[in-house]
């Protein structure tokens, strides 16, 4: 078991190049299933979730390999349509393969993803949408069997909530379906725009990605292409929070300010100076941090749930009272108890967390319970007096490429240890 050992209170300073986006890369890798030629995904982050997606592709009979931030996938030889349970469990977001496999093979079998660290993760909207497109879905002993005897066809689908995964699954299933599919109340996250742009690069006919109405006109075939994965806006927000909690100064390369419009003002309210130019965000946090007005997580373009934990870590040291309301997931405060062990003053109940800023955090042995919560503990360790050990780094490795290397290059005292 690996852990990160951090000796805190070192001010971060320097440049960090932000990795490619995990949540885009995973959807794009699933999308490769639909293509007959080779796809080259550049700027693909080296993450355990990305490697898990490549293993799924190989299991399906595709040829995939990963080298130096590029994933090469050729699904010309796809032969299987089932994803085994151990692979589904390894990566909850493998549900996005459902629409892609069904679109390409006309059938798909995978185990029900069930709950995860963030609480129950229902997929009712994914399934109902695919049924509207002609899929027949049965569930037996936790295994989903999907088939479409007459092929998938276009449909007009209204989502009750702008679910990211459901929007992706519908886009993937509709790309090769007969006729036109319209998604109303679609998710507008930048990763959806990236998926639409990627599929179009492969020959799909998709418009409206990034707005709440996405229109997909099915085509006969998709071909290969070369495509650059978008930068990771949540990793960028995480490094901004690292600068804030250490009173540091970072210049983030490959960071798109327009995708962080709900996040940047929060750092400004905390008293940080933020300048954005080209694809860079510069943040300088010399002054003591101040509490912020209520943060409510919302679907994009609202404040992202994925940035909630890391911003909360910075707020633990902000003078005054801050309030966070988590509206997307029902169990996304598991980092709170661990932050409290480090001296933070946070009360969380239901959707609401109240953070009273403290003067000091103290190093402690803490455990990551999920990806973003784990990153929050690393940040707290950077801002704490003394030594912090963060256990269960495997959660953090799912979404952050070599987090300790980037932080160390910016001046942090952080080491990965085994055992
Ligand atoms: N939901 C349903 N039914 C459904 C689908 C979703 O009730 O059929 C609910 C979920 O339970 C949740 C809410 O709707 O309460 C939002 O879920 P959504 O489908 O939008 O999220 P997701 O596709 O499961 C993606 C990201 C998450 C990110 C959310 C919200 C990937 C691989 N995952 O999840 O990323 O938090 O969108 O932006 O893209 C992370 O990176 O740490 C992470 C968890």
CSV table of C-alpha atoms and ligand atoms in Angstrom, one decimal:
chain,number,residue,atom,x,y,z
A,1,UNK,CA,0.0,0.0,0.0
A,2,UNK,CA,1.4,3.4,-0.9
A,3,UNK,CA,1.1,6.6,1.0
A,4,UNK,CA,2.2,10.2,0.5
A,5,UNK,CA,4.3,11.8,3.3
A,6,UNK,CA,4.1,15.6,3.3
A,7,UNK,CA,6.0,18.0,5.5
A,8,UNK,CA,3.8,21.1,5.3
A,9,UNK,CA,4.0,24.9,5.4
A,10,UNK,CA,6.2,25.2,2.3
A,11,UNK,CA,5.0,28.0,0.0
A,12,UNK,CA,4.4,26.7,-3.5
A,13,UNK,CA,6.0,28.7,-6.3
A,14,UNK,CA,6.5,28.1,-10.0
A,15,UNK,CA,4.8,26.6,-13.1
A,16,UNK,CA,2.7,23.5,-13.3
A,17,UNK,CA,1.6,22.0,-16.6
A,18,UNK,CA,-1.9,20.7,-16.1
A,19,UNK,CA,-2.6,17.2,-17.3
A,20,UNK,CA,-5.2,16.1,-19.9
A,21,UNK,CA,-8.7,15.7,-18.5
A,22,UNK,CA,-9.5,12.3,-16.9
A,23,UNK,CA,-13.3,12.6,-17.5
A,24,UNK,CA,-12.9,13.5,-21.1
A,25,UNK,CA,-10.2,10.8,-21.8
A,26,UNK,CA,-12.4,8.1,-20.4
A,27,UNK,CA,-15.4,9.0,-22.6
A,28,UNK,CA,-13.2,9.4,-25.6
A,29,UNK,CA,-11.6,6.0,-25.0
A,30,UNK,CA,-15.1,4.4,-24.9
A,31,UNK,CA,-15.9,6.3,-28.1
A,32,UNK,CA,-12.9,4.6,-29.8
A,33,UNK,CA,-15.0,1.4,-29.7
A,34,UNK,CA,-17.2,3.0,-32.5
A,35,UNK,CA,-14.4,3.6,-34.9
A,36,UNK,CA,-13.2,1.3,-37.6
A,37,UNK,CA,-9.7,2.9,-38.0
A,38,UNK,CA,-6.9,3.8,-35.6
A,39,UNK,CA,-7.5,6.6,-33.1
A,40,UNK,CA,-4.6,8.5,-31.6
A,41,UNK,CA,-5.5,10.4,-28.4
A,42,UNK,CA,-2.8,12.8,-27.5
A,43,UNK,CA,-2.5,14.6,-24.1
A,44,UNK,CA,-4.1,11.5,-22.6
A,45,UNK,CA,-3.2,11.5,-18.9
A,46,UNK,CA,-1.3,8.6,-17.3
A,47,UNK,CA,-3.9,7.5,-14.8
A,48,UNK,CA,-5.0,4.2,-13.4
A,49,UNK,CA,-8.5,4.8,-14.7
A,50,UNK,CA,-7.1,5.4,-18.2
A,51,UNK,CA,-5.2,2.2,-18.1
A,52,UNK,CA,-8.3,0.4,-16.8
A,53,UNK,CA,-10.2,1.7,-19.9
A,54,UNK,CA,-7.4,0.5,-22.2
A,55,UNK,CA,-7.7,-3.0,-20.6
A,56,UNK,CA,-11.4,-3.0,-21.3
A,57,UNK,CA,-10.7,-2.1,-24.9
A,58,UNK,CA,-8.3,-5.0,-25.2
A,59,UNK,CA,-10.7,-7.3,-23.6
A,60,UNK,CA,-13.3,-6.4,-26.2
A,61,UNK,CA,-10.8,-7.4,-28.9
A,62,UNK,CA,-9.6,-3.9,-29.8
A,63,UNK,CA,-5.9,-3.2,-30.0
A,64,UNK,CA,-4.9,-0.5,-27.6
A,65,UNK,CA,-1.6,0.7,-26.2
A,66,UNK,CA,-0.4,3.7,-24.3
A,67,UNK,CA,2.9,5.4,-24.6
A,68,UNK,CA,4.0,8.9,-23.6
A,69,UNK,CA,0.6,10.5,-23.1
A,70,UNK,CA,-0.8,9.1,-26.2
A,71,UNK,CA,-3.4,6.3,-26.4
A,72,UNK,CA,-3.5,4.3,-29.6
A,73,UNK,CA,-6.7,2.4,-30.2
A,74,UNK,CA,-7.8,0.3,-33.1
A,75,UNK,CA,-11.3,-1.1,-32.7
A,76,UNK,CA,-11.3,-2.6,-36.3
A,77,UNK,CA,-10.9,-6.0,-34.7
A,78,UNK,CA,-13.5,-5.6,-31.9
A,79,UNK,CA,-15.0,-9.1,-31.3
A,80,UNK,CA,-16.5,-9.1,-27.8
A,81,UNK,CA,-19.5,-7.2,-26.4
A,82,UNK,CA,-19.2,-8.1,-22.7
A,83,UNK,CA,-17.2,-6.3,-20.0
A,84,UNK,CA,-16.4,-8.7,-17.1
A,85,UNK,CA,-17.4,-7.8,-13.6
A,86,UNK,CA,-13.9,-7.2,-12.2
A,87,UNK,CA,-13.2,-4.7,-14.9
A,88,UNK,CA,-16.5,-2.9,-14.3
A,89,UNK,CA,-15.7,-2.7,-10.6
A,90,UNK,CA,-12.3,-1.4,-11.2
A,91,UNK,CA,-13.7,1.8,-12.8
A,92,UNK,CA,-17.2,2.9,-12.0
A,93,UNK,CA,-17.3,5.1,-15.1
A,94,UNK,CA,-16.9,2.1,-17.3
A,95,UNK,CA,-20.7,2.4,-17.7
A,96,UNK,CA,-19.9,4.8,-20.5
A,97,UNK,CA,-18.9,1.7,-22.6
A,98,UNK,CA,-22.5,0.6,-22.6
A,99,UNK,CA,-23.7,3.1,-25.3
A,100,UNK,CA,-20.5,2.7,-27.3
A,101,UNK,CA,-20.5,-1.2,-27.4
A,102,UNK,CA,-24.3,-1.2,-28.1
A,103,UNK,CA,-23.8,1.3,-30.9
A,104,UNK,CA,-21.1,-0.7,-32.5
A,105,UNK,CA,-22.1,-4.3,-31.8
A,106,UNK,CA,-25.9,-4.1,-31.3
A,107,UNK,CA,-25.5,-5.9,-28.0
A,108,UNK,CA,-23.7,-5.5,-24.8
A,109,UNK,CA,-23.4,-7.3,-21.5
A,110,UNK,CA,-21.9,-5.7,-18.4
A,111,UNK,CA,-22.3,-5.9,-14.6
A,112,UNK,CA,-24.4,-3.3,-12.9
A,113,UNK,CA,-21.9,-0.7,-11.5
A,114,UNK,CA,-23.7,-0.4,-8.2
A,115,UNK,CA,-22.7,2.1,-5.5
A,116,UNK,CA,-19.3,3.7,-5.1
A,117,UNK,CA,-17.4,5.9,-2.7
A,118,UNK,CA,-19.8,8.8,-3.5
A,119,UNK,CA,-22.9,6.8,-2.5
A,120,UNK,CA,-25.5,5.1,-4.7
A,121,UNK,CA,-24.9,5.9,-8.4
A,122,UNK,CA,-28.1,5.0,-10.2
A,123,UNK,CA,-28.1,4.6,-14.0
A,124,UNK,CA,-31.8,4.8,-14.6
A,125,UNK,CA,-31.5,7.7,-17.1
A,126,UNK,CA,-28.9,5.9,-19.1
A,127,UNK,CA,-31.1,2.8,-19.4
A,128,UNK,CA,-34.3,4.6,-20.1
A,129,UNK,CA,-32.7,6.6,-22.9
A,130,UNK,CA,-31.2,3.5,-24.6
A,131,UNK,CA,-34.6,1.8,-24.4
A,132,UNK,CA,-36.2,4.8,-26.1
A,133,UNK,CA,-33.6,4.2,-28.9
A,134,UNK,CA,-34.7,0.6,-29.3
A,135,UNK,CA,-32.5,-1.3,-26.8
A,136,UNK,CA,-34.1,-4.2,-24.8
A,137,UNK,CA,-32.5,-4.3,-21.4
A,138,UNK,CA,-32.8,-7.0,-18.8
A,139,UNK,CA,-31.0,-7.3,-15.5
A,140,UNK,CA,-30.3,-10.6,-13.8
A,141,UNK,CA,-28.1,-11.2,-10.8
A,142,UNK,CA,-26.5,-7.8,-11.2
A,143,UNK,CA,-25.7,-8.3,-14.9
A,144,UNK,CA,-27.2,-6.0,-17.5
A,145,UNK,CA,-28.0,-7.6,-20.9
A,146,UNK,CA,-28.7,-5.2,-23.6
A,147,UNK,CA,-29.6,-6.0,-27.2
A,148,UNK,CA,-31.3,-4.2,-30.0
A,149,UNK,CA,-32.7,-6.8,-32.4
A,150,UNK,CA,-33.7,-4.1,-34.9
A,151,UNK,CA,-30.8,-1.9,-34.4
A,152,UNK,CA,-30.7,1.4,-32.5
A,153,UNK,CA,-32.8,4.3,-33.9
A,154,UNK,CA,-32.9,8.0,-33.2
A,155,UNK,CA,-35.2,9.3,-30.5
A,156,UNK,CA,-36.1,12.5,-28.7
A,157,UNK,CA,-34.9,12.1,-25.2
A,158,UNK,CA,-35.5,14.5,-22.3
A,159,UNK,CA,-33.3,14.0,-19.3
A,160,UNK,CA,-34.8,14.7,-15.9
A,161,UNK,CA,-31.4,15.9,-14.7
A,162,UNK,CA,-28.4,16.9,-17.0
A,163,UNK,CA,-26.4,13.8,-16.2
A,164,UNK,CA,-22.9,13.8,-17.6
A,165,UNK,CA,-22.7,10.0,-18.0
A,166,UNK,CA,-26.2,9.6,-19.5
A,167,UNK,CA,-25.5,12.4,-22.0
A,168,UNK,CA,-22.3,10.7,-23.0
A,169,UNK,CA,-23.9,7.3,-23.3
A,170,UNK,CA,-26.7,8.6,-25.5
A,171,UNK,CA,-24.2,10.5,-27.8
A,172,UNK,CA,-22.1,7.4,-28.2
A,173,UNK,CA,-25.1,5.1,-28.9
A,174,UNK,CA,-26.7,7.6,-31.3
A,175,UNK,CA,-23.5,8.3,-33.4
A,176,UNK,CA,-24.1,5.1,-35.5
A,177,UNK,CA,-27.9,4.8,-34.9
A,178,UNK,CA,-30.4,5.2,-37.7
A,179,UNK,CA,-31.8,8.7,-37.9
A,180,UNK,CA,-31.7,11.7,-35.6
A,181,UNK,CA,-31.4,11.7,-31.8
A,182,UNK,CA,-32.1,14.9,-29.8
A,183,UNK,CA,-31.1,15.2,-26.2
A,184,UNK,CA,-33.0,17.8,-24.2
A,185,UNK,CA,-31.6,19.0,-20.9
A,186,UNK,CA,-28.3,17.5,-21.9
A,187,UNK,CA,-25.3,18.0,-19.6
A,188,UNK,CA,-23.2,21.0,-20.7
A,189,UNK,CA,-19.9,20.1,-19.2
A,190,UNK,CA,-16.8,20.9,-21.3
A,191,UNK,CA,-16.1,17.1,-21.4
A,192,UNK,CA,-19.3,16.7,-23.3
A,193,UNK,CA,-18.1,19.3,-25.9
A,194,UNK,CA,-14.8,17.4,-26.1
A,195,UNK,CA,-16.6,14.1,-26.8
A,196,UNK,CA,-18.9,15.7,-29.5
A,197,UNK,CA,-15.8,17.3,-31.1
A,198,UNK,CA,-13.9,14.0,-31.0
A,199,UNK,CA,-16.7,12.0,-32.5
A,200,UNK,CA,-17.2,14.6,-35.3
A,201,UNK,CA,-13.4,14.3,-36.0
A,202,UNK,CA,-14.1,10.6,-36.6
A,203,UNK,CA,-17.0,11.4,-39.0
A,204,UNK,CA,-20.0,11.7,-36.7
A,205,UNK,CA,-22.6,14.4,-37.2
A,206,UNK,CA,-23.2,16.0,-33.9
A,207,UNK,CA,-24.2,19.6,-33.1
A,208,UNK,CA,-25.1,21.5,-29.9
A,209,UNK,CA,-22.5,19.8,-27.7
A,210,UNK,CA,-21.9,22.1,-24.7
A,211,UNK,CA,-25.5,23.4,-24.9
A,212,UNK,CA,-28.6,21.9,-23.3
A,213,UNK,CA,-29.8,20.5,-26.7
A,214,UNK,CA,-27.5,18.1,-28.5
A,215,UNK,CA,-28.5,16.7,-31.9
A,216,UNK,CA,-26.9,13.6,-33.3
A,217,UNK,CA,-27.6,12.4,-36.8
A,218,UNK,CA,-26.5,8.8,-37.1
A,219,UNK,CA,-23.9,7.9,-39.8
A,220,UNK,CA,-23.0,4.5,-41.3
A,221,UNK,CA,-19.4,4.4,-40.0
A,222,UNK,CA,-16.8,6.2,-38.0
A,223,UNK,CA,-13.1,6.3,-39.0
A,224,UNK,CA,-10.0,6.9,-36.9
A,225,UNK,CA,-8.4,10.3,-36.2
A,226,UNK,CA,-5.8,12.0,-34.1
A,227,UNK,CA,-7.4,14.1,-31.3
A,228,UNK,CA,-6.0,16.1,-28.4
A,229,UNK,CA,-7.7,15.5,-25.0
A,230,UNK,CA,-8.8,18.8,-23.4
A,231,UNK,CA,-6.9,20.0,-20.3
A,232,UNK,CA,-8.2,18.9,-16.9
A,233,UNK,CA,-10.2,21.8,-15.3
A,234,UNK,CA,-10.5,20.0,-12.0
A,235,UNK,CA,-6.7,19.3,-11.7
A,236,UNK,CA,-6.3,23.1,-12.5
A,237,UNK,CA,-8.7,23.9,-9.6
A,238,UNK,CA,-6.8,21.6,-7.4
A,239,UNK,CA,-3.5,23.3,-8.0
A,240,UNK,CA,-5.1,26.7,-7.5
A,241,UNK,CA,-6.3,25.4,-4.1
A,242,UNK,CA,-2.7,24.2,-3.4
A,243,UNK,CA,-1.4,27.7,-4.1
A,244,UNK,CA,-4.1,29.2,-1.8
A,245,UNK,CA,-3.5,26.9,1.2
A,246,UNK,CA,0.3,27.4,1.1
A,247,UNK,CA,0.1,31.2,0.4
A,248,UNK,CA,1.9,30.4,-2.8
A,249,UNK,CA,2.1,31.6,-6.4
A,250,UNK,CA,1.6,29.3,-9.3
A,251,UNK,CA,1.4,29.8,-13.1
A,252,UNK,CA,-0.7,27.0,-14.5
A,253,UNK,CA,-0.1,26.1,-18.1
A,254,UNK,CA,-2.9,24.3,-20.1
A,255,UNK,CA,-5.6,25.8,-17.9
A,256,UNK,CA,-8.7,27.2,-19.5
A,257,UNK,CA,-10.1,30.1,-17.5
A,258,UNK,CA,-13.4,30.0,-19.4
A,259,UNK,CA,-14.1,26.5,-18.1
A,260,UNK,CA,-13.5,27.6,-14.5
A,261,UNK,CA,-15.8,30.7,-14.4
A,262,UNK,CA,-17.6,29.5,-11.3
A,263,UNK,CA,-14.4,28.6,-9.5
A,264,UNK,CA,-12.0,31.5,-10.1
A,265,UNK,CA,-14.3,34.1,-8.3
A,266,UNK,CA,-14.2,31.9,-5.2
A,267,UNK,CA,-10.4,32.1,-5.1
A,268,UNK,CA,-10.7,35.9,-5.6
A,269,UNK,CA,-13.1,36.1,-2.7
A,270,UNK,CA,-10.6,34.3,-0.6
A,271,UNK,CA,-8.2,37.1,-1.4
A,272,UNK,CA,-6.0,35.5,-4.1
A,273,UNK,CA,-5.1,37.5,-7.2
A,274,UNK,CA,-6.0,35.6,-10.3
A,275,UNK,CA,-4.9,36.5,-13.8
A,276,UNK,CA,-5.8,34.5,-16.9
A,277,UNK,CA,-4.2,34.7,-20.3
A,278,UNK,CA,-4.0,32.4,-23.3
A,279,UNK,CA,-4.4,28.9,-21.8
A,280,UNK,CA,-2.9,29.9,-18.5
A,281,UNK,CA,-4.1,30.8,-15.0
A,282,UNK,CA,-1.7,32.7,-12.7
A,283,UNK,CA,-2.7,32.7,-9.0
A,284,UNK,CA,-0.9,34.6,-6.2
A,285,UNK,CA,-2.1,34.1,-2.7
A,286,UNK,CA,0.1,36.2,-0.5
A,287,UNK,CA,-2.5,37.6,1.8
A,288,UNK,CA,-4.2,35.5,4.6
A,289,UNK,CA,-7.2,33.7,3.2
A,290,UNK,CA,-10.7,35.0,3.8
A,291,UNK,CA,-14.0,33.0,4.1
A,292,UNK,CA,-16.3,33.0,1.1
A,293,UNK,CA,-20.0,33.3,0.5
A,294,UNK,CA,-22.0,30.1,0.2
A,295,UNK,CA,-20.7,27.7,-2.5
A,296,UNK,CA,-23.3,25.5,-4.1
A,297,UNK,CA,-22.3,22.7,-6.4
A,298,UNK,CA,-24.3,22.6,-9.6
A,299,UNK,CA,-24.2,21.1,-13.0
A,300,UNK,CA,-21.9,23.1,-15.4
A,301,UNK,CA,-21.6,26.1,-15.7
A,302,UNK,CA,-22.2,26.1,-11.9
A,303,UNK,CA,-19.6,25.3,-9.3
A,304,UNK,CA,-18.3,21.7,-10.0
A,305,UNK,CA,-18.8,19.1,-7.4
A,306,UNK,CA,-15.4,17.7,-8.3
A,307,UNK,CA,-13.8,20.9,-7.0
A,308,UNK,CA,-15.8,21.0,-3.7
A,309,UNK,CA,-13.3,19.0,-1.6
A,310,UNK,CA,-10.2,20.7,-2.7
A,311,UNK,CA,-11.6,24.2,-2.3
A,312,UNK,CA,-12.9,23.1,1.1
A,313,UNK,CA,-9.4,22.2,2.1
A,314,UNK,CA,-8.2,25.7,1.4
A,315,UNK,CA,-11.2,27.2,3.2
A,316,UNK,CA,-10.2,25.4,6.4
A,317,UNK,CA,-7.6,28.1,6.9
A,318,UNK,CA,-9.7,31.0,5.7
A,319,UNK,CA,-10.6,33.6,8.3
A,320,UNK,CA,-14.3,33.5,9.1
A,321,UNK,CA,-17.2,31.1,8.3
A,322,UNK,CA,-17.7,29.5,4.9
A,323,UNK,CA,-20.7,27.4,3.8
A,324,UNK,CA,-20.7,24.7,1.2
A,325,UNK,CA,-23.8,23.0,-0.2
A,326,UNK,CA,-23.2,19.8,-2.1
A,327,UNK,CA,-26.2,19.3,-4.5
A,328,UNK,CA,-24.8,16.6,-6.9
A,329,UNK,CA,-23.8,13.6,-4.8
A,330,UNK,CA,-25.3,12.6,-1.5
A,331,UNK,CA,-22.1,11.2,0.0
A,332,UNK,CA,-19.4,13.6,-0.9
A,333,UNK,CA,-18.2,14.8,2.5
A,334,UNK,CA,-16.1,11.8,3.5
A,335,UNK,CA,-13.0,13.9,3.6
A,336,UNK,CA,-14.5,16.1,6.3
A,337,UNK,CA,-13.7,13.7,9.2
A,338,UNK,CA,-10.1,13.4,8.0
A,339,UNK,CA,-9.7,17.2,7.7
A,340,UNK,CA,-11.1,17.5,11.3
A,341,UNK,CA,-8.4,15.1,12.5
A,342,UNK,CA,-5.9,17.7,11.1
A,343,UNK,CA,-7.4,20.5,13.2
A,344,UNK,CA,-10.0,21.8,10.8
A,345,UNK,CA,-13.3,23.1,12.2
A,346,UNK,CA,-16.0,21.7,9.9
A,347,UNK,CA,-19.6,20.6,10.7
A,348,UNK,CA,-21.3,18.7,7.9
A,349,UNK,CA,-24.9,17.5,7.9
A,350,UNK,CA,-26.7,16.3,4.9
A,351,UNK,CA,-25.9,18.6,1.9
A,352,UNK,CA,-24.4,21.4,4.0
A,353,UNK,CA,-20.9,21.8,5.5
A,354,UNK,CA,-20.0,24.8,7.6
A,355,UNK,CA,-16.3,25.6,7.8
A,356,UNK,CA,-14.9,27.9,10.5
A,357,UNK,CA,-11.5,28.9,9.5
A,358,UNK,CA,-8.7,28.0,11.9
A,359,UNK,CA,-5.2,29.5,12.2
A,360,UNK,CA,-3.4,26.2,11.9
A,361,UNK,CA,-3.8,22.7,10.6
A,362,UNK,CA,-1.6,20.0,12.1
A,363,UNK,CA,0.0,17.0,10.4
A,364,UNK,CA,-1.7,13.7,11.0
A,365,UNK,CA,-2.1,10.2,9.5
A,366,UNK,CA,-5.2,10.4,7.3
A,367,UNK,CA,-6.9,8.1,4.7
A,368,UNK,CA,-8.2,9.0,1.3
A,369,UNK,CA,-11.8,7.8,0.8
A,370,UNK,CA,-12.3,8.9,-2.7
A,371,UNK,CA,-10.4,10.7,-5.5
A,372,UNK,CA,-11.2,14.4,-4.9
A,373,UNK,CA,-11.4,13.9,-1.1
A,374,UNK,CA,-8.0,12.3,-1.2
A,375,UNK,CA,-6.6,15.3,-3.1
A,376,UNK,CA,-8.1,17.6,-0.5
A,377,UNK,CA,-6.1,15.7,2.2
A,378,UNK,CA,-2.9,16.2,0.3
A,379,UNK,CA,-3.6,20.0,0.1
A,380,UNK,CA,-4.4,20.1,3.8
A,381,UNK,CA,-1.1,18.4,4.4
A,382,UNK,CA,0.7,21.0,2.3
A,383,UNK,CA,-0.9,23.7,4.5
A,384,UNK,CA,-0.4,21.9,7.8
A,385,UNK,CA,2.3,22.2,10.4
A,386,UNK,CA,4.4,19.1,10.8
A,387,UNK,CA,4.1,15.8,8.9
A,388,UNK,CA,1.0,14.3,7.2
A,389,UNK,CA,0.7,10.8,5.9
A,390,UNK,CA,-2.1,10.3,3.3
A,391,UNK,CA,-3.0,6.6,3.0
A,392,UNK,CA,-4.9,4.9,0.1
A,393,UNK,CA,-3.1,6.9,-2.6
A,394,UNK,CA,-4.7,4.5,-5.1
A,395,UNK,CA,-7.8,6.7,-5.1
A,396,UNK,CA,-5.8,9.8,-5.9
A,397,UNK,CA,-3.9,8.0,-8.7
A,398,UNK,CA,-7.2,7.4,-10.5
A,399,UNK,CA,-7.4,11.1,-11.4
A,400,UNK,CA,-4.1,12.9,-10.7
A,401,UNK,CA,-1.1,12.1,-12.7
A,402,UNK,CA,2.0,11.9,-10.5
A,403,UNK,CA,0.6,14.5,-8.1
A,404,UNK,CA,3.7,14.4,-5.8
A,405,UNK,CA,6.0,15.1,-8.8
A,406,UNK,CA,4.2,18.3,-9.8
A,407,UNK,CA,3.8,19.5,-6.3
A,408,UNK,CA,7.5,18.8,-5.5
A,409,UNK,CA,8.6,20.7,-8.6
A,410,UNK,CA,6.7,23.7,-7.2
A,411,UNK,CA,8.5,23.5,-3.9
A,412,UNK,CA,6.4,21.0,-1.8
A,413,UNK,CA,8.1,18.5,0.5
A,414,UNK,CA,6.1,15.4,-0.5
A,415,UNK,CA,7.3,11.8,-1.0
A,416,UNK,CA,5.5,8.6,-2.1
A,417,UNK,CA,6.4,5.7,0.1
A,418,UNK,CA,5.4,2.0,0.0
A,419,UNK,CA,4.3,0.1,3.1
B,1,LIG,N1,-28.0,10.2,-11.6
B,1,LIG,C1,-29.1,9.5,-11.5
B,1,LIG,N2,-29.5,8.6,-12.5
B,1,LIG,C2,-28.7,8.4,-13.6
B,1,LIG,C3,-27.5,9.2,-13.7
B,1,LIG,C4,-27.2,10.0,-12.7
B,1,LIG,O1,-29.8,9.6,-10.5
B,1,LIG,O2,-29.1,7.7,-14.5
B,1,LIG,C5,-27.5,11.1,-10.5
B,1,LIG,C6,-26.2,10.6,-9.9
B,1,LIG,O3,-26.5,9.7,-8.9
B,1,LIG,C7,-25.7,11.9,-9.3
B,1,LIG,C8,-26.1,12.9,-10.3
B,1,LIG,O4,-27.2,12.3,-11.1
B,1,LIG,O5,-26.3,12.2,-8.1
B,1,LIG,C9,-25.0,13.4,-11.3
B,1,LIG,O6,-24.5,12.3,-12.0
B,1,LIG,P1,-23.8,12.4,-13.4
B,1,LIG,O7,-24.4,11.3,-14.2
B,1,LIG,O8,-23.9,13.8,-13.9
B,1,LIG,O9,-22.3,12.0,-13.1
B,1,LIG,P2,-21.5,10.9,-13.7
B,1,LIG,O10,-21.6,10.8,-15.1
B,1,LIG,O11,-21.7,9.6,-12.9
B,1,LIG,C10,-19.4,12.5,-14.0
B,1,LIG,C11,-18.0,12.5,-13.6
B,1,LIG,C12,-17.9,12.7,-12.1
B,1,LIG,C13,-18.5,14.1,-11.8
B,1,LIG,C14,-20.0,14.1,-12.3
B,1,LIG,C15,-20.7,15.4,-12.2
B,1,LIG,C16,-16.9,10.9,-15.1
B,1,LIG,C17,-16.2,9.7,-15.4
B,1,LIG,N3,-17.4,11.2,-13.9
B,1,LIG,O12,-20.0,11.4,-13.3
B,1,LIG,O13,-16.5,12.8,-11.8
B,1,LIG,O14,-18.5,14.3,-10.4
B,1,LIG,O15,-20.0,13.7,-13.7
B,1,LIG,O16,-20.0,16.4,-12.8
B,1,LIG,O17,-17.0,11.7,-16.1
B,1,LIG,C18,-14.6,12.7,-10.5
B,1,LIG,O18,-13.9,13.0,-11.4
B,1,LIG,O19,-14.1,12.7,-9.3
B,1,LIG,C19,-16.0,12.4,-10.6
B,1,LIG,C20,-16.7,11.7,-9.7
